[in-house]
Coordinates of C-alpha atoms in Angstrom, one line a residue:
I1 CA 95.5 77.1 111.0
G2 CA 93.9 79.9 113.1
L3 CA 90.4 79.4 111.7
P4 CA 87.4 77.6 113.3
P5 CA 86.2 74.3 111.7
T6 CA 82.9 74.6 110.0
V7 CA 80.0 72.4 111.1
E8 CA 80.5 70.2 108.0
Q9 CA 84.2 69.8 108.8
L10 CA 83.5 68.8 112.3
S11 CA 81.0 66.2 111.1
E12 CA 83.5 64.9 108.6
A13 CA 86.2 64.6 111.3
L14 CA 83.9 62.6 113.6
A15 CA 83.1 60.3 110.7
L16 CA 86.7 59.3 110.3
P17 CA 88.0 56.0 111.8
S18 CA 89.0 56.8 115.4
A19 CA 92.4 55.0 115.0
T20 CA 93.5 57.2 112.2
R21 CA 91.4 60.4 112.8
M22 CA 94.1 62.5 114.5
A23 CA 96.8 61.7 112.0
E24 CA 94.5 62.4 109.0
L25 CA 93.2 65.6 110.4
T26 CA 96.7 66.8 111.3
D27 CA 98.0 66.1 107.8
R28 CA 95.0 68.0 106.3
L29 CA 95.7 71.0 108.4
L30 CA 99.4 71.0 107.8
A31 CA 98.7 71.0 104.1
S32 CA 96.3 73.9 104.3
E33 CA 97.3 77.2 102.7
H34 CA 96.2 78.8 106.0
F35 CA 98.8 77.0 108.0
G36 CA 101.5 79.5 106.9
E37 CA 99.3 82.5 107.8
T38 CA 99.1 81.4 111.4
W39 CA 102.6 80.0 111.9
G40 CA 104.1 82.8 109.8
R41 CA 102.5 85.3 112.1
H42 CA 104.3 83.7 115.0
W43 CA 107.5 84.3 113.2
L44 CA 106.6 87.9 112.3
D45 CA 106.3 88.5 116.1
L46 CA 110.0 87.5 116.3
A47 CA 111.0 89.5 113.2
R48 CA 109.4 92.7 114.7
Y49 CA 107.4 93.0 111.5
S50 CA 106.0 96.5 110.8
E51 CA 105.1 98.6 107.8
S52 CA 106.4 101.8 109.3
T53 CA 109.7 102.6 111.0
G54 CA 108.6 104.5 114.1
G55 CA 111.2 106.9 115.5
G56 CA 111.3 110.6 115.1
R57 CA 110.0 110.7 111.5
S58 CA 108.0 107.5 111.0
A59 CA 108.4 106.5 107.4
L60 CA 106.2 104.0 105.6
L61 CA 107.6 100.7 104.4
P62 CA 105.3 100.0 101.5
V63 CA 107.2 96.9 100.2
A64 CA 107.5 95.3 103.7
W65 CA 104.6 93.0 102.6
R66 CA 107.0 91.1 100.4
Y67 CA 108.8 89.8 103.6
R68 CA 105.5 89.0 105.3
N69 CA 104.4 86.9 102.3
Y70 CA 107.9 85.3 102.0
V71 CA 107.5 84.1 105.6
I72 CA 103.9 82.8 105.0
D73 CA 105.0 80.9 101.9
A74 CA 108.1 79.5 103.6
F75 CA 105.9 77.9 106.4
N76 CA 103.4 76.7 103.8
S77 CA 106.1 75.0 101.7
D78 CA 107.8 73.7 104.9
K79 CA 111.1 75.3 103.9
P80 CA 113.8 73.7 106.0
F81 CA 114.4 75.9 109.0
D82 CA 118.2 76.0 108.6
Q83 CA 117.7 77.3 105.0
F84 CA 115.1 79.8 106.3
V85 CA 117.7 81.1 108.8
R86 CA 120.5 81.3 106.2
E87 CA 118.3 83.3 103.8
Q88 CA 117.3 85.8 106.4
I89 CA 120.8 86.5 107.5
A90 CA 122.7 86.2 104.2
G91 CA 120.3 85.6 101.4
D92 CA 121.9 88.2 99.2
L93 CA 125.2 86.3 99.4
L94 CA 123.9 82.8 98.7
P95 CA 124.0 81.1 95.3
Y96 CA 120.8 80.7 93.4
E97 CA 119.5 78.7 90.5
N98 CA 116.7 81.0 89.1
D99 CA 115.1 84.4 89.4
L100 CA 112.4 83.2 91.8
Q101 CA 115.0 81.8 94.2
R102 CA 117.0 85.0 94.0
A103 CA 114.0 87.1 94.7
D104 CA 113.1 85.0 97.8
Q105 CA 116.6 85.2 99.1
L106 CA 116.9 89.0 98.7
T107 CA 113.4 89.5 100.3
A108 CA 114.4 87.3 103.2
T109 CA 117.1 89.7 104.3
A110 CA 114.4 92.3 105.1
F111 CA 114.6 90.5 108.5
L112 CA 117.7 92.6 109.2
V113 CA 116.1 95.8 108.0
L114 CA 112.6 95.8 109.7
G115 CA 113.6 97.0 113.2
P116 CA 112.6 100.4 114.5
K117 CA 114.7 103.3 113.3
N118 CA 115.1 107.0 114.2
L119 CA 115.9 108.0 110.6
D120 CA 116.4 111.7 111.3
L121 CA 119.0 111.2 114.0
Q122 CA 121.7 113.6 113.1
D123 CA 124.6 111.7 114.8
K124 CA 125.1 109.3 111.9
E125 CA 127.7 107.2 113.6
L126 CA 125.4 106.7 116.5
L127 CA 122.5 105.9 114.1
R128 CA 124.7 103.3 112.4
M129 CA 125.7 101.7 115.7
N130 CA 122.1 101.7 117.0
T131 CA 121.1 99.9 113.9
V132 CA 123.9 97.3 114.4
D133 CA 122.9 96.9 118.1
E134 CA 119.3 96.2 117.1
Q135 CA 120.4 93.6 114.6
I136 CA 122.7 91.9 117.1
D137 CA 119.9 91.8 119.7
T138 CA 117.4 90.4 117.2
V139 CA 119.6 87.8 115.6
T140 CA 121.0 86.4 118.9
R141 CA 117.7 86.6 120.8
V142 CA 115.6 85.0 118.0
F143 CA 118.0 82.3 116.9
M144 CA 120.0 81.6 120.0
G145 CA 117.8 82.7 122.9
L146 CA 120.7 84.9 124.2
T147 CA 120.7 88.6 125.3
V148 CA 124.0 89.4 123.7
S149 CA 123.2 93.2 123.3
C150 CA 123.7 93.5 127.1
A151 CA 127.4 93.4 126.3
R152 CA 127.4 96.6 124.4
C153 CA 128.8 98.7 127.2
H154 CA 130.5 96.0 129.4
D155 CA 130.9 92.3 129.7
H156 CA 127.5 90.6 130.2
K157 CA 126.6 90.6 133.9
F158 CA 125.1 87.1 134.0
D159 CA 126.1 85.1 130.9
P160 CA 129.6 84.3 129.7
I161 CA 129.5 86.8 126.9
P162 CA 132.3 89.4 127.0
A163 CA 132.0 92.8 125.3
T164 CA 134.6 91.6 122.7
D165 CA 132.0 89.0 121.5
Y166 CA 129.5 91.8 121.0
Y167 CA 132.0 93.9 118.9
A168 CA 133.1 90.8 117.0
L169 CA 129.5 90.6 115.8
A170 CA 129.3 94.4 115.4
G171 CA 132.1 94.1 112.8
I172 CA 129.9 91.8 110.8
F173 CA 126.8 94.0 110.9
R174 CA 128.7 97.3 110.4
S175 CA 130.1 95.7 107.2
T176 CA 126.4 95.3 106.1
R177 CA 124.6 98.2 104.4
T178 CA 121.2 98.7 106.0
L179 CA 120.8 102.5 105.7
K180 CA 121.6 105.2 103.2
R181 CA 122.8 107.8 105.7
S182 CA 121.6 111.3 104.9
N183 CA 120.0 114.3 106.6
V184 CA 117.0 112.0 106.9
S185 CA 118.3 108.5 106.3
T186 CA 116.5 105.9 104.3
L187 CA 116.5 102.1 104.4
T188 CA 118.2 100.1 101.7
H189 CA 116.1 98.6 98.9
R190 CA 117.2 96.1 96.3
D191 CA 115.8 95.5 92.8
L192 CA 114.2 92.1 92.3
P193 CA 114.6 90.1 89.1
T194 CA 112.1 90.9 86.4
T195 CA 111.7 90.4 82.6
K196 CA 114.0 92.2 80.1
N197 CA 110.9 93.8 78.5
H198 CA 109.8 95.2 81.8
R199 CA 113.2 96.7 82.5
D200 CA 113.4 98.1 78.9
S201 CA 110.0 99.7 79.2
V202 CA 110.9 101.4 82.5
D203 CA 114.2 102.6 81.1
Q204 CA 112.5 104.0 78.0
F205 CA 109.8 105.7 80.1
K206 CA 112.5 107.4 82.3
K207 CA 114.4 108.6 79.2
S208 CA 111.3 109.9 77.6
R209 CA 110.1 111.7 80.7
S210 CA 113.5 113.2 81.3
S211 CA 113.8 114.5 77.7
L212 CA 110.3 116.1 77.9
E213 CA 110.9 117.6 81.3
S214 CA 114.2 119.0 80.1
K215 CA 112.6 120.6 77.0
I216 CA 109.8 122.1 79.1
K217 CA 112.3 123.5 81.5
Q218 CA 114.2 125.2 78.7
L219 CA 111.1 126.7 77.2
K220 CA 109.9 128.1 80.6
K221 CA 113.2 130.0 80.9
S222 CA 111.9 132.4 78.2
K223 CA 110.4 135.5 80.0
T224 CA 108.6 136.6 76.8
P225 CA 107.7 133.5 74.8
N226 CA 106.4 133.9 71.3
E227 CA 103.4 132.1 69.9
T228 CA 105.5 129.3 68.5
E229 CA 107.2 128.7 71.9
K230 CA 103.8 128.8 73.6
K231 CA 102.4 126.2 71.3
Q232 CA 105.6 124.0 71.7
L233 CA 105.2 124.3 75.5
S234 CA 101.5 123.3 75.3
D235 CA 102.3 120.3 73.1
L236 CA 105.1 119.2 75.3
N237 CA 102.9 119.4 78.4
E238 CA 100.3 117.3 76.7
R239 CA 102.8 114.7 75.6
L240 CA 104.2 114.5 79.2
S241 CA 100.6 114.0 80.5
T242 CA 100.0 111.3 78.0
L243 CA 103.3 109.6 78.9
L244 CA 102.6 109.7 82.6
R245 CA 99.2 108.2 82.1
S246 CA 100.8 105.2 80.4
Q247 CA 103.6 104.8 83.0
P248 CA 104.7 101.2 83.2
V249 CA 104.6 99.3 86.5
P250 CA 107.7 100.2 88.6
L251 CA 110.5 97.7 88.8
P252 CA 109.8 95.4 91.8
Q253 CA 111.9 96.2 94.9
T254 CA 112.2 94.8 98.4
L255 CA 113.8 95.9 101.6
A256 CA 117.1 94.1 101.7
V257 CA 120.7 94.5 102.9
A258 CA 124.0 94.3 101.0
D259 CA 127.6 94.2 102.0
E260 CA 129.3 97.6 102.4
E261 CA 131.9 98.6 99.9
T262 CA 134.5 98.4 102.7
T263 CA 134.1 95.4 105.0
E264 CA 136.3 95.4 108.1
N265 CA 136.7 94.7 111.7
Y266 CA 135.4 97.1 114.3
H267 CA 136.7 98.4 117.6
L268 CA 135.5 97.9 121.1
C269 CA 133.6 101.1 122.1
I270 CA 134.6 102.3 125.6
R271 CA 131.5 102.1 127.8
G272 CA 129.5 101.7 124.5
N273 CA 130.4 105.2 123.3
V274 CA 130.8 105.2 119.5
H275 CA 133.1 108.2 119.7
Q276 CA 135.5 106.5 122.1
L277 CA 137.1 103.5 120.3
G278 CA 139.3 101.0 122.0
E279 CA 141.1 97.9 120.6
E280 CA 140.2 96.4 117.3
V281 CA 138.1 93.2 117.6
P282 CA 138.3 90.5 114.8
R283 CA 134.9 89.6 113.4
S284 CA 133.7 86.4 115.0
F285 CA 130.7 84.8 116.8
V286 CA 129.6 84.1 120.4
K287 CA 132.5 82.1 121.7
V288 CA 130.7 80.3 124.4
A289 CA 128.5 78.6 121.8
M290 CA 131.4 77.8 119.4
E291 CA 132.7 74.2 119.3
Q292 CA 136.3 75.6 119.3
P293 CA 136.0 78.9 121.3
N294 CA 139.6 79.9 120.5
D295 CA 139.1 79.6 116.8
T296 CA 138.7 82.7 114.7
P297 CA 136.3 82.1 111.7
S298 CA 137.7 82.6 108.3
I299 CA 135.9 85.6 106.8
P300 CA 137.0 86.9 103.4
K301 CA 138.2 90.5 103.5
N302 CA 135.7 91.6 100.8
E303 CA 132.7 90.1 102.7
S304 CA 130.8 91.1 105.8
G305 CA 130.9 87.7 107.4
R306 CA 127.1 87.2 107.4
R307 CA 127.4 84.1 105.2
E308 CA 129.8 82.5 107.7
L309 CA 127.6 83.6 110.6
A310 CA 124.5 82.0 109.0
S311 CA 126.4 78.8 108.3
W312 CA 127.6 78.6 112.0
L313 CA 124.1 79.2 113.3
T314 CA 122.7 76.3 111.3
E315 CA 125.4 73.7 112.0
P316 CA 123.7 70.6 113.2
K317 CA 126.0 70.6 116.3
H318 CA 125.2 74.2 117.2
P319 CA 124.0 74.0 120.8
L320 CA 121.2 76.5 120.6
T321 CA 119.6 77.2 117.2
A322 CA 117.6 74.0 116.8
R323 CA 116.7 73.8 120.5
V324 CA 115.4 77.4 120.5
I325 CA 113.1 76.8 117.6
V326 CA 111.9 73.5 118.9
N327 CA 111.1 75.1 122.2
R328 CA 109.2 77.9 120.4
V329 CA 107.0 75.4 118.5
W330 CA 106.3 73.6 121.8
N331 CA 105.3 76.9 123.3
H332 CA 102.8 77.7 120.6
L333 CA 101.3 74.2 120.8
Y334 CA 101.1 74.0 124.6
G335 CA 101.0 77.6 125.7
E336 CA 104.3 77.3 127.5
G337 CA 107.7 76.1 126.4
L338 CA 109.8 73.3 127.8
V339 CA 112.0 76.3 128.6
S340 CA 109.4 78.8 129.8
T341 CA 111.6 81.8 129.0
V342 CA 111.4 81.2 125.2
D343 CA 113.6 84.2 124.4
N344 CA 116.2 83.6 127.1
F345 CA 118.2 80.4 127.3
G346 CA 120.9 82.2 129.4
T347 CA 121.6 81.8 133.1
Q348 CA 118.7 84.3 134.0
G349 CA 116.3 82.2 132.0
A350 CA 114.3 79.2 133.3
R351 CA 115.8 75.7 133.3
P352 CA 114.1 73.2 130.9
S353 CA 111.3 71.3 132.6
H354 CA 112.1 68.2 130.6
P355 CA 115.7 68.6 129.3
A356 CA 115.9 65.0 127.9
L357 CA 112.7 65.6 125.9
L358 CA 114.0 68.9 124.5
D359 CA 117.2 67.1 123.5
H360 CA 115.3 64.2 121.9
L361 CA 112.9 66.5 119.9
T362 CA 115.9 68.6 118.8
I363 CA 117.8 65.6 117.5
E364 CA 114.7 64.3 115.7
F365 CA 114.1 67.8 114.2
V366 CA 117.5 68.0 112.7
E367 CA 117.4 64.5 111.4
D368 CA 114.0 65.2 109.8
G369 CA 115.7 67.9 107.7
W370 CA 114.8 70.8 110.0
S371 CA 111.1 70.4 109.1
I372 CA 108.8 72.5 111.1
K373 CA 105.7 70.5 109.9
S374 CA 107.3 67.2 110.9
L375 CA 108.1 68.6 114.3
I376 CA 104.5 69.8 114.8
R377 CA 103.1 66.5 113.5
R378 CA 105.3 64.6 116.0
I379 CA 104.1 66.6 118.9
V380 CA 100.5 66.8 118.0
L381 CA 100.2 63.0 117.5
S382 CA 101.8 62.4 121.0
E383 CA 99.7 61.1 123.9
S384 CA 100.7 64.2 125.9
Y385 CA 99.2 66.6 123.3
Q386 CA 95.9 64.7 123.1
L387 CA 95.3 64.7 126.9
S388 CA 92.1 66.2 128.1
S389 CA 92.1 69.7 129.7
A390 CA 89.7 68.5 132.5
F391 CA 90.8 69.3 136.0
N392 CA 91.7 66.4 138.4
I393 CA 92.0 67.3 142.1
E394 CA 94.3 64.3 142.9
S395 CA 96.8 65.2 140.2
A396 CA 96.5 68.9 141.1
N397 CA 97.5 68.1 144.7
I398 CA 100.7 66.4 143.4
D399 CA 101.5 68.9 140.6
A400 CA 99.5 72.1 140.9
E401 CA 101.4 73.8 138.1
N402 CA 101.1 70.9 135.7
K403 CA 104.8 70.7 135.2
L404 CA 104.5 66.9 134.7
R405 CA 101.9 67.4 131.9
W406 CA 99.1 65.4 133.5
R407 CA 96.6 67.4 131.5
M408 CA 96.5 69.7 128.4
P409 CA 96.5 73.3 129.5
R410 CA 93.6 75.4 128.4
R411 CA 94.9 78.0 125.9
R412 CA 93.6 81.4 124.8
L413 CA 93.3 82.1 121.1
T414 CA 95.6 84.7 119.7
A415 CA 94.0 88.1 118.9
E416 CA 94.2 87.3 115.2
A417 CA 92.3 84.0 115.6
V418 CA 89.6 85.7 117.6
R419 CA 89.1 88.3 114.9
D420 CA 89.4 85.9 112.0
A421 CA 86.9 83.4 113.6
M422 CA 84.3 86.1 114.0
L423 CA 84.7 87.2 110.4
A424 CA 84.6 83.5 109.2
I425 CA 81.4 82.7 111.2
A426 CA 79.7 85.8 109.9
G427 CA 80.6 85.0 106.3
N428 CA 82.7 88.1 105.9
L429 CA 86.2 86.8 105.7
S430 CA 88.0 86.9 102.4
I431 CA 90.8 84.3 102.4
Q432 CA 93.0 85.4 99.6
E433 CA 96.7 86.2 100.0
I434 CA 97.2 90.0 100.0
E435 CA 100.0 92.3 98.9
S436 CA 100.1 95.9 100.1
L437 CA 96.9 97.5 101.5
F438 CA 98.3 101.0 101.3
P439 CA 96.7 103.3 98.8
Q440 CA 99.0 104.2 95.9
S441 CA 99.4 107.8 97.1
A442 CA 100.7 106.6 100.5
Q443 CA 103.0 104.1 98.9
N444 CA 104.8 106.9 97.1
D445 CA 105.3 108.9 100.2
T446 CA 108.6 108.8 102.1
A447 CA 107.1 110.0 105.4
L448 CA 104.0 108.7 107.1
Q449 CA 101.3 111.5 107.1
K450 CA 98.2 110.5 109.1
T451 CA 96.1 112.7 106.9
A452 CA 97.0 110.6 103.9
L453 CA 95.7 107.4 105.4
D454 CA 92.3 106.3 106.6
V455 CA 93.9 104.4 109.5
P456 CA 90.6 102.9 111.0
A457 CA 89.6 101.5 107.6
L458 CA 93.2 100.4 106.8
V459 CA 93.6 98.3 109.9
N460 CA 90.2 96.6 109.7
P461 CA 90.0 95.0 106.2
P462 CA 87.9 91.9 105.5
F463 CA 91.0 89.8 105.2
R464 CA 92.9 87.6 107.6
S465 CA 94.5 89.6 110.4
V466 CA 98.0 88.7 109.3
Y467 CA 97.6 91.0 106.3
I468 CA 96.6 94.0 108.4
P469 CA 99.3 96.8 108.1
V470 CA 101.2 97.1 111.4
L471 CA 102.1 100.7 112.0
R472 CA 104.5 101.6 114.8
E473 CA 103.1 104.4 116.9
E474 CA 100.5 105.3 114.3
G475 CA 97.6 102.9 114.7
L476 CA 96.6 99.3 115.4
N477 CA 93.4 97.3 114.9
P478 CA 91.4 97.8 118.2
L479 CA 90.7 94.1 118.7
L480 CA 94.4 93.2 118.2
K481 CA 95.4 95.9 120.6
A482 CA 92.9 94.8 123.3
F483 CA 94.1 91.2 123.1
D484 CA 97.8 91.6 123.5
F485 CA 99.2 91.9 119.9
A486 CA 103.0 91.7 119.9
N487 CA 104.9 95.0 120.2
P488 CA 106.5 95.3 116.7
S489 CA 109.5 97.1 118.1
F490 CA 111.0 94.0 119.8
P491 CA 111.3 90.3 119.0
V492 CA 108.4 88.7 120.9
G493 CA 108.6 84.9 121.3
K494 CA 105.7 84.7 123.8
R495 CA 102.9 87.3 123.9
D496 CA 101.5 88.7 127.1
Q497 CA 98.2 87.2 128.2
S498 CA 96.5 89.9 130.1
I499 CA 93.0 89.7 131.7
L500 CA 91.6 93.2 131.7
P501 CA 88.1 94.7 132.0
T502 CA 88.8 96.5 128.7
Q503 CA 88.7 93.2 126.9
A504 CA 85.2 92.3 128.1
L505 CA 84.1 95.9 127.4
Y506 CA 85.4 95.7 123.9
L507 CA 83.6 92.4 123.2
M508 CA 80.4 93.9 124.7
N509 CA 80.4 97.3 123.0
S510 CA 82.6 97.0 119.8
K511 CA 80.7 97.9 116.6
F512 CA 82.9 95.4 114.8
V513 CA 81.8 92.5 117.1
M514 CA 78.1 93.6 116.9
Q515 CA 78.2 93.7 113.1
Q516 CA 79.7 90.2 112.9
A517 CA 77.1 88.9 115.3
Q518 CA 74.3 90.5 113.2
D519 CA 75.7 89.1 110.0
A520 CA 76.3 85.6 111.6
A521 CA 72.6 85.6 112.7
S522 CA 71.4 86.6 109.3
R523 CA 73.5 83.9 107.6
H524 CA 72.4 81.3 110.1
L525 CA 68.7 82.0 109.8
Q526 CA 68.9 82.1 106.0
A527 CA 70.8 78.8 105.8
H528 CA 68.4 76.9 107.9
P529 CA 64.8 78.2 107.2
T530 CA 63.1 75.0 108.4
F531 CA 65.0 74.4 111.7
S532 CA 63.3 74.6 115.0
A533 CA 64.7 77.1 117.6
E534 CA 66.3 74.2 119.5
R535 CA 68.1 72.9 116.5
L536 CA 69.2 76.5 115.4
I537 CA 70.7 77.0 118.9
H538 CA 72.5 73.6 118.7
Q539 CA 74.0 74.6 115.3
A540 CA 74.9 78.1 116.5
Y541 CA 76.9 76.6 119.4
V542 CA 78.7 74.1 117.2
K543 CA 79.5 76.7 114.6
T544 CA 80.9 79.2 117.1
I545 CA 82.5 77.2 119.9
G546 CA 82.8 73.8 118.4
R547 CA 80.5 71.9 120.7
P548 CA 76.8 71.5 121.3
P549 CA 75.2 73.5 124.1
S550 CA 74.6 71.9 127.5
K551 CA 70.9 71.3 128.6
E552 CA 71.1 74.4 130.7
E553 CA 72.6 76.6 127.9
S554 CA 70.0 75.3 125.4
S555 CA 67.1 76.0 127.8
L556 CA 68.3 79.5 128.6
A557 CA 68.8 80.3 124.9
Q558 CA 65.4 78.9 124.0
A559 CA 63.7 81.0 126.7
Y560 CA 65.4 84.1 125.3
V561 CA 64.4 83.6 121.7
A562 CA 60.9 82.2 122.6
E563 CA 59.2 85.6 122.6
S564 CA 58.8 85.2 118.8
P565 CA 59.3 82.2 116.5
P566 CA 62.3 81.8 114.3
H567 CA 62.3 83.7 110.9
S568 CA 59.4 85.9 111.9
G569 CA 60.9 89.3 111.5
E570 CA 63.2 92.0 112.8
R571 CA 62.7 91.4 116.5
T572 CA 63.7 87.7 116.1
H573 CA 66.8 88.6 114.1
E574 CA 67.8 91.0 116.9
K575 CA 67.5 88.2 119.5
W576 CA 69.6 85.8 117.4
A577 CA 72.2 88.5 116.8
H578 CA 72.3 88.9 120.6
L579 CA 72.8 85.2 121.0
F580 CA 75.7 85.2 118.6
H581 CA 77.1 88.2 120.3
S582 CA 77.0 86.5 123.7
L583 CA 78.8 83.5 122.1
F584 CA 81.5 85.7 120.6
A585 CA 82.0 87.3 124.1
S586 CA 82.1 84.0 125.9
V587 CA 85.2 82.4 127.5
D588 CA 84.6 79.2 125.4
F589 CA 84.9 81.2 122.2
R590 CA 88.3 82.6 123.2
F591 CA 89.9 79.4 124.7
L592 CA 90.9 76.0 123.3
R593 CA 90.4 73.0 125.6

């Protein structure tokens, strides 16, 4: 769940019967509301989630948070993964039973909108095709583990994907409205369901404002207004000000796609040039993954084909979709996938280390109703997952790279987990679900103006890191940046794990880390006013790294704080803050064993 267990939770866990402990703890954590915040963040890496567009004129996406929260809620509710896929590709075209389901399905299609855009590109046909290319690359890489966009200019150099397959998909996404093309284009938004009273109040407000503004405009045309006109103008301005102060909440909107008015096949572009069209290519899918490659899917003339694409991707017999997500889950649990190239199942990707195991887990996953939680539970309760991380020289001589899984790899926490753990231990973490953190003035802007945003404060709120606004090219939380946060301009299935001096320097010198250490020390000393130094040190270790200190660690820590007794004043507090700071900067804090 991306949060450290408290001392009390650890004690409760150890008190459980050993035979059922792992299963009971697993079920508790899977049921936690924080599960979706961690596993949803993994998906947001793939969805290239950001709240600004990047590009030449970087525009804010003030309602992007709806997609983020949709993803978190989907993982918390264990929404079947096949349904999750269908909603993101074609949610606007799916049937629905109520307004809540309709809102979810519309919001889900923001998946297709969120990619980076150069909205002021003046070649509108190129902008349209670049948007399509980004959608094709994201959909095929995320769901199928294939690099289909390589076939934009020519047949794929390595995989059996001809350029005609690329343009068969291009016809589907060109028939999908993602942009409103203009001098500076904008992304498409869709109204979400709301109450009739809300719609009526907004409509009445717009009518009243328009009427008042029209009357004011007419009166201002008079170059020599008389006293009556002056009074009327003053009264109208006052009425307008009063009306604006009582403005109703705007109608809810979300980033979403829709089918174009004209849905049609596209042409093969000669060498990828949108201004050099070749033969027409019927809309279809990637033939090498189709059960009957020579079949042309039946796509209604008045639809884009996204609904059919979504259905094809989620067929139980599809050779890739289920395998790819099973491998992604394994990767997050073990630190490396059964296919190590989690975003590339093509010929240039790695071969599965355990192909039969991948097949077995995939079959079980589909039979379990595409349940992510059931898949995680199955893996976590396995003997393999529960192995020790301890090193064994005999095993290492046989299998130095641990390909045969003779031990559990040591894994580094994500950047978000490192930050959230510090805040939680310091008592500074607010665990509520958040909507937009943008100020209202920024939400009303169409272009991102740095002067309108206090970026350092915006990207370091006292909430879980998943809720921090992600701004392309405009600012990122320093801790997340230092510890390999995913590039939001590309689908990222596996983050880099760099080891850099800047990471150690950040942990040593960051004001944020220092503040959390000071607050953790204050909280610790206040919570245990009668504890001895030895016992305080023991609790500090358990609280921060989940284990008691070794004899040597305890001795060193006692020697450091021994200059003055616990709870004796400012000097003592400083030393305890330094102790917590050293624990936050330690390897054991950042790694799971």
